[in-house]
């Protein structure tokens, strides 16, 4: 049987399962695989297959070779009860690689769940092995993810068992039913017995050794299931599994019959003051303008069609027209807008909507009538759900209904109204396409009777900086057309007939908001300095190629503080040549437009194996041939990388950084190789050679290293785990690994002091640099360069601009004498209350 190649189902950063802070995944209870930290909001099929389980937060596919692939969006997302998700793949549906399976609200999930990192695991891993897999890099939808092969060259067939038969009824007292984690515990336990074990619910049966099958049962809180077993260990299996279910399968059993889902709040209770309308903030800000009642007219469609062929042709034409329009709109704008429009494109292509529409067309209905019936049937189902998020998604369907009917009938969508400057729209409901199509320069804000704060129109409003209130109810009827109104979204009020003082105060506040936005945008492209003028360089951590580098520059990157060159070495049959490396490095240097470019030599091995390098057996790869040690083990590869870096022009832009340094002799040995190569190639210009401080040893001898190295860069991720003797991928310890631990801060301080004494630059390129709470401390400890993921750059530069060097130094001195990371964080939050804000990609 041929091998199965899985492609990336979403865009994001690939990580090993060890980095997933949940033992069900990191300990591979569900099976082996990878994880992706997503930056897009649509989950696509990673291969051709059949959907065998489709929860609102997870999907399992079965490929033709029998491999079962579970994709679980985020951690502990089951607790949301489906909020933030739209499922496009019903159980039993055949899908092709790339087909949309789920769309999800990335921002909503990020604010409510433990982590967005999404495991992709092979749940019947006993029958398959992973030959190749991606490692620690940014990945796009459809790119290579992993390759599977049957463990014995053929798909495993279900076996038969002989012996006794036993069964028992048991109540599943789990708050969120039999979702991925408890299903994995049950499946793993069932596999220990020499028996065929099944779980039965309402006549539907599932193999208890299959996680996907268990999840497909749809077991809810306090459902009674029947456990059946046959085979030599039947009695033992029933007794053990029934007790395990009663005990909660690793979770705390509950006694409630159902965990209620949050429902849409009722319209806001209005004040007795007739001049105040209250609502729920959907997008922040304040606006002063004239009220404009907005109501799109109903698009009339004929029920009777003009023949099946004509109506089918018109339907396909309208679909193509709207799809093209959405794709064009999705090609620009910010990430939230692009993701929402991508979800609309997926809904427009929904096979169930198409099937219903075509069935009505074949009965003689017009394409417009058929489409409206199909859409409203699903929209009404969404509205009836006890799930606020799904209720709000009904508006997306109605939006698509209107767009397609407009294309079918050539009628106006009702958007061609003459808006006055600073118009504040008042409507029963506003659809995303309506807001986008209106003249944004004239729309100052809007208030709707219905809708919710997490609706797509609310997200788009926030991305457009348009203040908005929703859920105001019938009170909007009190708003007079053309009257001056004051919208204070942060306070949740629309003030009718505001007095002179209120207007003056509002104008001043609006002016301040506008200036802050303008300043933040301008500062993103300027040199980063503290409020008192201290220069702090803000660089980007990169892990791909020139397109990523160019994007980082647009976000305000002043250079590249860390290029993870592993992307050139992984997922291939032979190492990259000097020429291939040079072309890639030169393209990145060009994209950076002369800005500093720090290239880290390859750091493979451990959790980043390469097939063409025969690593010796290692009991603990994290403490084995890592970093520069691997370079010394394969010196030809290190020489080729050095040679490629030496060729990058202009001379001096590219710098080399050595990972996992633990002794001065490693630095001097690498320097000797580099100098000999430079002399051999006739390269007159010297290239800077720096070291990463990511072991306690290197921090403790930073004074020695600083005398020989051209710069130091602190990798806080490894430095923290090695200092605390805790594996950052350990499921039970991950939440205790905090780089703001005073011990780690003292090592950073020691390193910075050594660099200052030697007159060398010291930076931080680990995860701590992107933590808004950490910036004041790192600057106060003496760090002069912060290298972070590109989306964090604008927020970090704005935060640094508000600091003074003396305040930072004082805070750093206090942090060093704290007794725990929590105390350090409390110290920073008390001193800079706004520092805990999360960075968001522009």
Short mmCIF file of C-alpha atoms in Angstrom, two decimals, residues 220-476:
data_model
loop_
_atom_site.label_atom_id
_atom_site.label_comp_id
_atom_site.label_asym_id
_atom_site.label_seq_id
_atom_site.Cartn_x
_atom_site.Cartn_y
_atom_site.Cartn_z
CA UNK A 220 -23.44 14.10 26.33
CA UNK A 221 -23.39 14.78 30.04
CA UNK A 222 -25.33 12.16 32.04
CA UNK A 223 -26.09 9.96 29.03
CA UNK A 224 -26.35 6.27 29.91
CA UNK A 225 -24.16 4.11 27.70
CA UNK A 226 -23.81 0.35 27.49
CA UNK A 227 -20.31 -1.12 27.57
CA UNK A 228 -20.08 -4.52 25.87
CA UNK A 229 -17.05 -6.79 25.57
CA UNK A 230 -16.35 -10.21 24.08
CA UNK A 231 -13.19 -12.27 24.33
CA UNK A 232 -10.90 -13.79 26.96
CA UNK A 233 -10.65 -10.55 28.99
CA UNK A 234 -14.30 -9.52 28.62
CA UNK A 235 -15.15 -9.56 32.34
CA UNK A 236 -11.97 -7.72 33.30
CA UNK A 237 -12.50 -5.14 30.58
CA UNK A 238 -16.08 -4.40 31.58
CA UNK A 239 -15.23 -4.03 35.27
CA UNK A 240 -12.23 -1.77 34.64
CA UNK A 241 -13.81 0.41 31.95
CA UNK A 242 -17.10 0.88 33.77
CA UNK A 243 -15.24 1.96 36.90
CA UNK A 244 -13.08 4.28 34.80
CA UNK A 245 -16.14 5.94 33.27
CA UNK A 246 -17.75 6.35 36.69
CA UNK A 247 -14.55 7.95 37.98
CA UNK A 248 -14.69 10.58 35.25
CA UNK A 249 -12.07 9.39 32.75
CA UNK A 250 -9.52 11.80 34.16
CA UNK A 251 -12.02 14.63 34.67
CA UNK A 252 -14.16 15.57 37.63
CA UNK A 253 -17.61 13.91 37.37
CA UNK A 254 -20.60 16.27 37.56
CA UNK A 255 -24.19 15.76 38.60
CA UNK A 256 -25.95 18.31 36.37
CA UNK A 257 -27.97 16.95 33.49
CA UNK A 258 -26.58 19.48 31.06
CA UNK A 259 -23.96 22.18 31.00
CA UNK A 260 -25.88 25.18 29.67
CA UNK A 261 -24.46 27.13 26.79
CA UNK A 262 -24.31 30.89 27.05
CA UNK A 263 -27.20 32.49 25.23
CA UNK A 264 -27.52 35.83 23.56
CA UNK A 265 -28.24 38.54 26.14
CA UNK A 266 -31.58 40.25 26.00
CA UNK A 267 -31.61 43.80 24.68
CA UNK A 268 -30.14 46.20 27.19
CA UNK A 269 -32.49 47.61 29.82
CA UNK A 270 -33.05 51.23 28.95
CA UNK A 271 -32.87 54.20 31.27
CA UNK A 272 -35.87 56.32 32.11
CA UNK A 273 -34.01 59.13 30.37
CA UNK A 274 -35.53 59.25 26.87
CA UNK A 275 -32.34 60.85 25.55
CA UNK A 276 -30.16 57.79 26.27
CA UNK A 277 -30.14 54.50 24.31
CA UNK A 278 -28.16 51.68 25.87
CA UNK A 279 -26.48 48.81 24.03
CA UNK A 280 -23.59 46.35 24.16
CA UNK A 281 -20.19 47.48 22.94
CA UNK A 282 -19.31 45.74 19.69
CA UNK A 283 -16.36 47.94 18.68
CA UNK A 284 -14.63 50.52 20.91
CA UNK A 285 -14.46 54.25 20.47
CA UNK A 286 -16.50 57.43 20.45
CA UNK A 287 -18.22 59.26 17.59
CA UNK A 288 -20.23 62.45 17.16
CA UNK A 289 -22.46 62.82 14.12
CA UNK A 290 -25.89 62.74 12.50
CA UNK A 291 -28.23 59.78 12.88
CA UNK A 292 -29.13 57.94 9.67
CA UNK A 293 -31.72 55.16 9.80
CA UNK A 294 -30.51 52.37 7.54
CA UNK A 295 -32.75 49.64 6.20
CA UNK A 296 -31.91 47.62 3.13
CA UNK A 297 -34.92 46.87 0.97
CA UNK A 298 -36.05 43.29 0.39
CA UNK A 299 -34.88 41.93 -2.96
CA UNK A 300 -37.86 40.58 -4.87
CA UNK A 301 -37.50 37.21 -6.62
CA UNK A 302 -39.96 35.21 -8.67
CA UNK A 303 -40.86 31.79 -7.32
CA UNK A 304 -41.34 30.14 -10.70
CA UNK A 305 -38.24 29.49 -12.74
CA UNK A 306 -37.52 29.79 -16.47
CA UNK A 307 -36.43 26.20 -16.87
CA UNK A 308 -33.93 23.96 -15.11
CA UNK A 309 -31.06 24.60 -17.54
CA UNK A 310 -31.42 28.39 -17.47
CA UNK A 311 -31.83 28.62 -13.69
CA UNK A 312 -28.90 26.29 -13.11
CA UNK A 313 -26.74 28.37 -15.42
CA UNK A 314 -27.78 31.58 -13.70
CA UNK A 315 -27.11 30.10 -10.28
CA UNK A 316 -23.59 29.03 -11.30
CA UNK A 317 -22.93 32.46 -12.87
CA UNK A 318 -24.03 34.29 -9.72
CA UNK A 319 -21.96 31.99 -7.51
CA UNK A 320 -18.86 32.68 -9.61
CA UNK A 321 -19.51 36.44 -9.56
CA UNK A 322 -19.98 36.68 -5.80
CA UNK A 323 -17.07 34.33 -5.14
CA UNK A 324 -14.76 36.44 -7.30
CA UNK A 325 -15.92 39.60 -5.55
CA UNK A 326 -15.29 38.07 -2.13
CA UNK A 327 -11.88 36.74 -3.13
CA UNK A 328 -10.89 40.19 -4.39
CA UNK A 329 -12.08 41.80 -1.15
CA UNK A 330 -10.26 39.13 0.89
CA UNK A 331 -6.98 39.92 -0.88
CA UNK A 332 -6.69 43.22 1.01
CA UNK A 333 -7.51 44.60 4.42
CA UNK A 334 -6.46 43.34 7.82
CA UNK A 335 -6.35 39.75 8.98
CA UNK A 336 -9.76 39.76 10.67
CA UNK A 337 -11.46 41.02 7.54
CA UNK A 338 -9.63 38.51 5.34
CA UNK A 339 -10.53 35.61 7.63
CA UNK A 340 -14.21 36.61 7.78
CA UNK A 341 -14.42 36.89 4.00
CA UNK A 342 -12.66 33.54 3.67
CA UNK A 343 -15.36 32.04 5.88
CA UNK A 344 -18.01 33.62 3.66
CA UNK A 345 -16.37 32.08 0.60
CA UNK A 346 -16.47 28.68 2.31
CA UNK A 347 -20.17 29.13 3.17
CA UNK A 348 -20.92 30.20 -0.38
CA UNK A 349 -19.45 26.90 -1.57
CA UNK A 350 -21.31 24.78 0.99
CA UNK A 351 -22.47 21.55 -0.73
CA UNK A 352 -25.61 21.25 1.41
CA UNK A 353 -26.78 24.73 0.39
CA UNK A 354 -26.04 23.87 -3.23
CA UNK A 355 -27.85 20.53 -2.97
CA UNK A 356 -30.98 22.11 -1.50
CA UNK A 357 -30.91 24.91 -4.06
CA UNK A 358 -30.56 22.51 -6.99
CA UNK A 359 -33.33 20.27 -5.66
CA UNK A 360 -35.72 23.25 -5.67
CA UNK A 361 -34.56 24.37 -9.12
CA UNK A 362 -35.30 20.87 -10.41
CA UNK A 363 -38.81 21.28 -9.02
CA UNK A 364 -39.33 24.35 -11.19
CA UNK A 365 -38.31 27.11 -8.78
CA UNK A 366 -36.16 30.06 -9.77
CA UNK A 367 -32.53 30.15 -8.70
CA UNK A 368 -33.19 33.18 -6.48
CA UNK A 369 -36.18 31.63 -4.75
CA UNK A 370 -34.34 28.32 -4.31
CA UNK A 371 -31.23 30.01 -2.87
CA UNK A 372 -33.30 32.10 -0.45
CA UNK A 373 -35.17 29.01 0.78
CA UNK A 374 -31.97 27.02 1.21
CA UNK A 375 -30.16 29.79 3.09
CA UNK A 376 -33.05 30.73 5.35
CA UNK A 377 -33.65 27.14 6.32
CA UNK A 378 -30.10 26.85 7.66
CA UNK A 379 -30.14 30.38 9.10
CA UNK A 380 -33.31 29.63 11.05
CA UNK A 381 -31.66 26.50 12.43
CA UNK A 382 -28.70 28.59 13.58
CA UNK A 383 -31.03 31.13 15.19
CA UNK A 384 -32.80 28.37 17.14
CA UNK A 385 -29.58 27.01 18.68
CA UNK A 386 -28.72 27.58 22.32
CA UNK A 387 -25.40 28.97 21.20
CA UNK A 388 -24.86 32.68 20.85
CA UNK A 389 -22.04 32.28 18.36
CA UNK A 390 -24.13 30.16 16.03
CA UNK A 391 -27.08 32.51 16.36
CA UNK A 392 -24.83 35.35 15.25
CA UNK A 393 -23.54 33.32 12.29
CA UNK A 394 -27.07 33.34 10.86
CA UNK A 395 -26.32 36.92 9.80
CA UNK A 396 -23.44 35.67 7.64
CA UNK A 397 -25.81 33.37 5.78
CA UNK A 398 -28.36 36.15 5.26
CA UNK A 399 -25.54 38.35 4.02
CA UNK A 400 -24.62 35.74 1.41
CA UNK A 401 -28.28 35.37 0.50
CA UNK A 402 -28.47 39.07 -0.26
CA UNK A 403 -25.22 39.16 -2.23
CA UNK A 404 -26.19 36.25 -4.46
CA UNK A 405 -29.71 37.60 -5.04
CA UNK A 406 -28.19 40.92 -6.05
CA UNK A 407 -26.03 39.11 -8.63
CA UNK A 408 -29.01 37.09 -9.87
CA UNK A 409 -31.47 39.95 -10.22
CA UNK A 410 -29.22 42.92 -11.04
CA UNK A 411 -31.16 44.77 -8.35
CA UNK A 412 -29.42 47.19 -6.02
CA UNK A 413 -28.52 45.74 -2.67
CA UNK A 414 -29.89 48.87 -1.06
CA UNK A 415 -26.50 50.36 -0.22
CA UNK A 416 -26.68 53.33 -2.59
CA UNK A 417 -27.73 55.94 -0.04
CA UNK A 418 -26.34 59.43 0.27
CA UNK A 419 -24.64 59.52 3.64
CA UNK A 420 -23.82 62.81 5.33
CA UNK A 421 -20.35 63.26 6.81
CA UNK A 422 -19.93 61.58 10.23
CA UNK A 423 -23.05 59.45 9.75
CA UNK A 424 -24.05 57.27 12.68
CA UNK A 425 -26.12 54.43 11.27
CA UNK A 426 -29.16 53.19 13.18
CA UNK A 427 -30.52 49.82 12.03
CA UNK A 428 -32.32 46.70 13.14
CA UNK A 429 -29.30 44.75 11.94
CA UNK A 430 -26.26 45.48 9.80
CA UNK A 431 -24.64 42.82 7.63
CA UNK A 432 -20.87 42.59 7.07
CA UNK A 433 -21.11 43.28 3.33
CA UNK A 434 -23.32 46.30 4.01
CA UNK A 435 -20.78 47.86 6.35
CA UNK A 436 -17.89 47.15 3.98
CA UNK A 437 -19.75 48.52 0.95
CA UNK A 438 -20.77 51.80 2.58
CA UNK A 439 -18.48 54.81 2.35
CA UNK A 440 -16.22 54.17 5.33
CA UNK A 441 -15.02 57.77 5.29
CA UNK A 442 -18.55 58.93 6.08
CA UNK A 443 -19.58 56.21 8.58
CA UNK A 444 -18.59 57.41 12.04
CA UNK A 445 -20.32 54.59 13.95
CA UNK A 446 -23.46 52.48 14.16
CA UNK A 447 -26.08 51.19 16.59
CA UNK A 448 -28.24 48.10 15.96
CA UNK A 449 -31.30 46.73 17.69
CA UNK A 450 -30.06 43.14 17.39
CA UNK A 451 -26.74 41.43 16.86
CA UNK A 452 -24.01 40.43 19.28
CA UNK A 453 -20.57 41.69 20.26
CA UNK A 454 -18.81 38.71 18.65
CA UNK A 455 -20.63 38.88 15.32
CA UNK A 456 -18.60 39.28 12.15
CA UNK A 457 -19.93 42.78 11.56
CA UNK A 458 -18.65 43.70 15.05
CA UNK A 459 -15.21 42.29 14.24
CA UNK A 460 -15.09 44.18 10.95
CA UNK A 461 -16.21 47.38 12.68
CA UNK A 462 -13.35 47.06 15.17
CA UNK A 463 -10.86 46.47 12.34
CA UNK A 464 -12.19 49.61 10.58
CA UNK A 465 -12.01 51.63 13.83
CA UNK A 466 -15.77 52.24 13.61
CA UNK A 467 -17.36 52.50 17.11
CA UNK A 468 -20.44 50.29 17.40
CA UNK A 469 -23.22 49.25 19.77
CA UNK A 470 -25.45 46.19 19.34
CA UNK A 471 -28.42 44.79 21.23
CA UNK A 472 -30.10 48.17 21.79
CA UNK A 473 -33.56 46.71 21.13
CA UNK A 474 -36.65 48.76 20.32
CA UNK A 475 -35.09 51.89 21.85
CA UNK A 476 -33.55 52.74 18.48
#
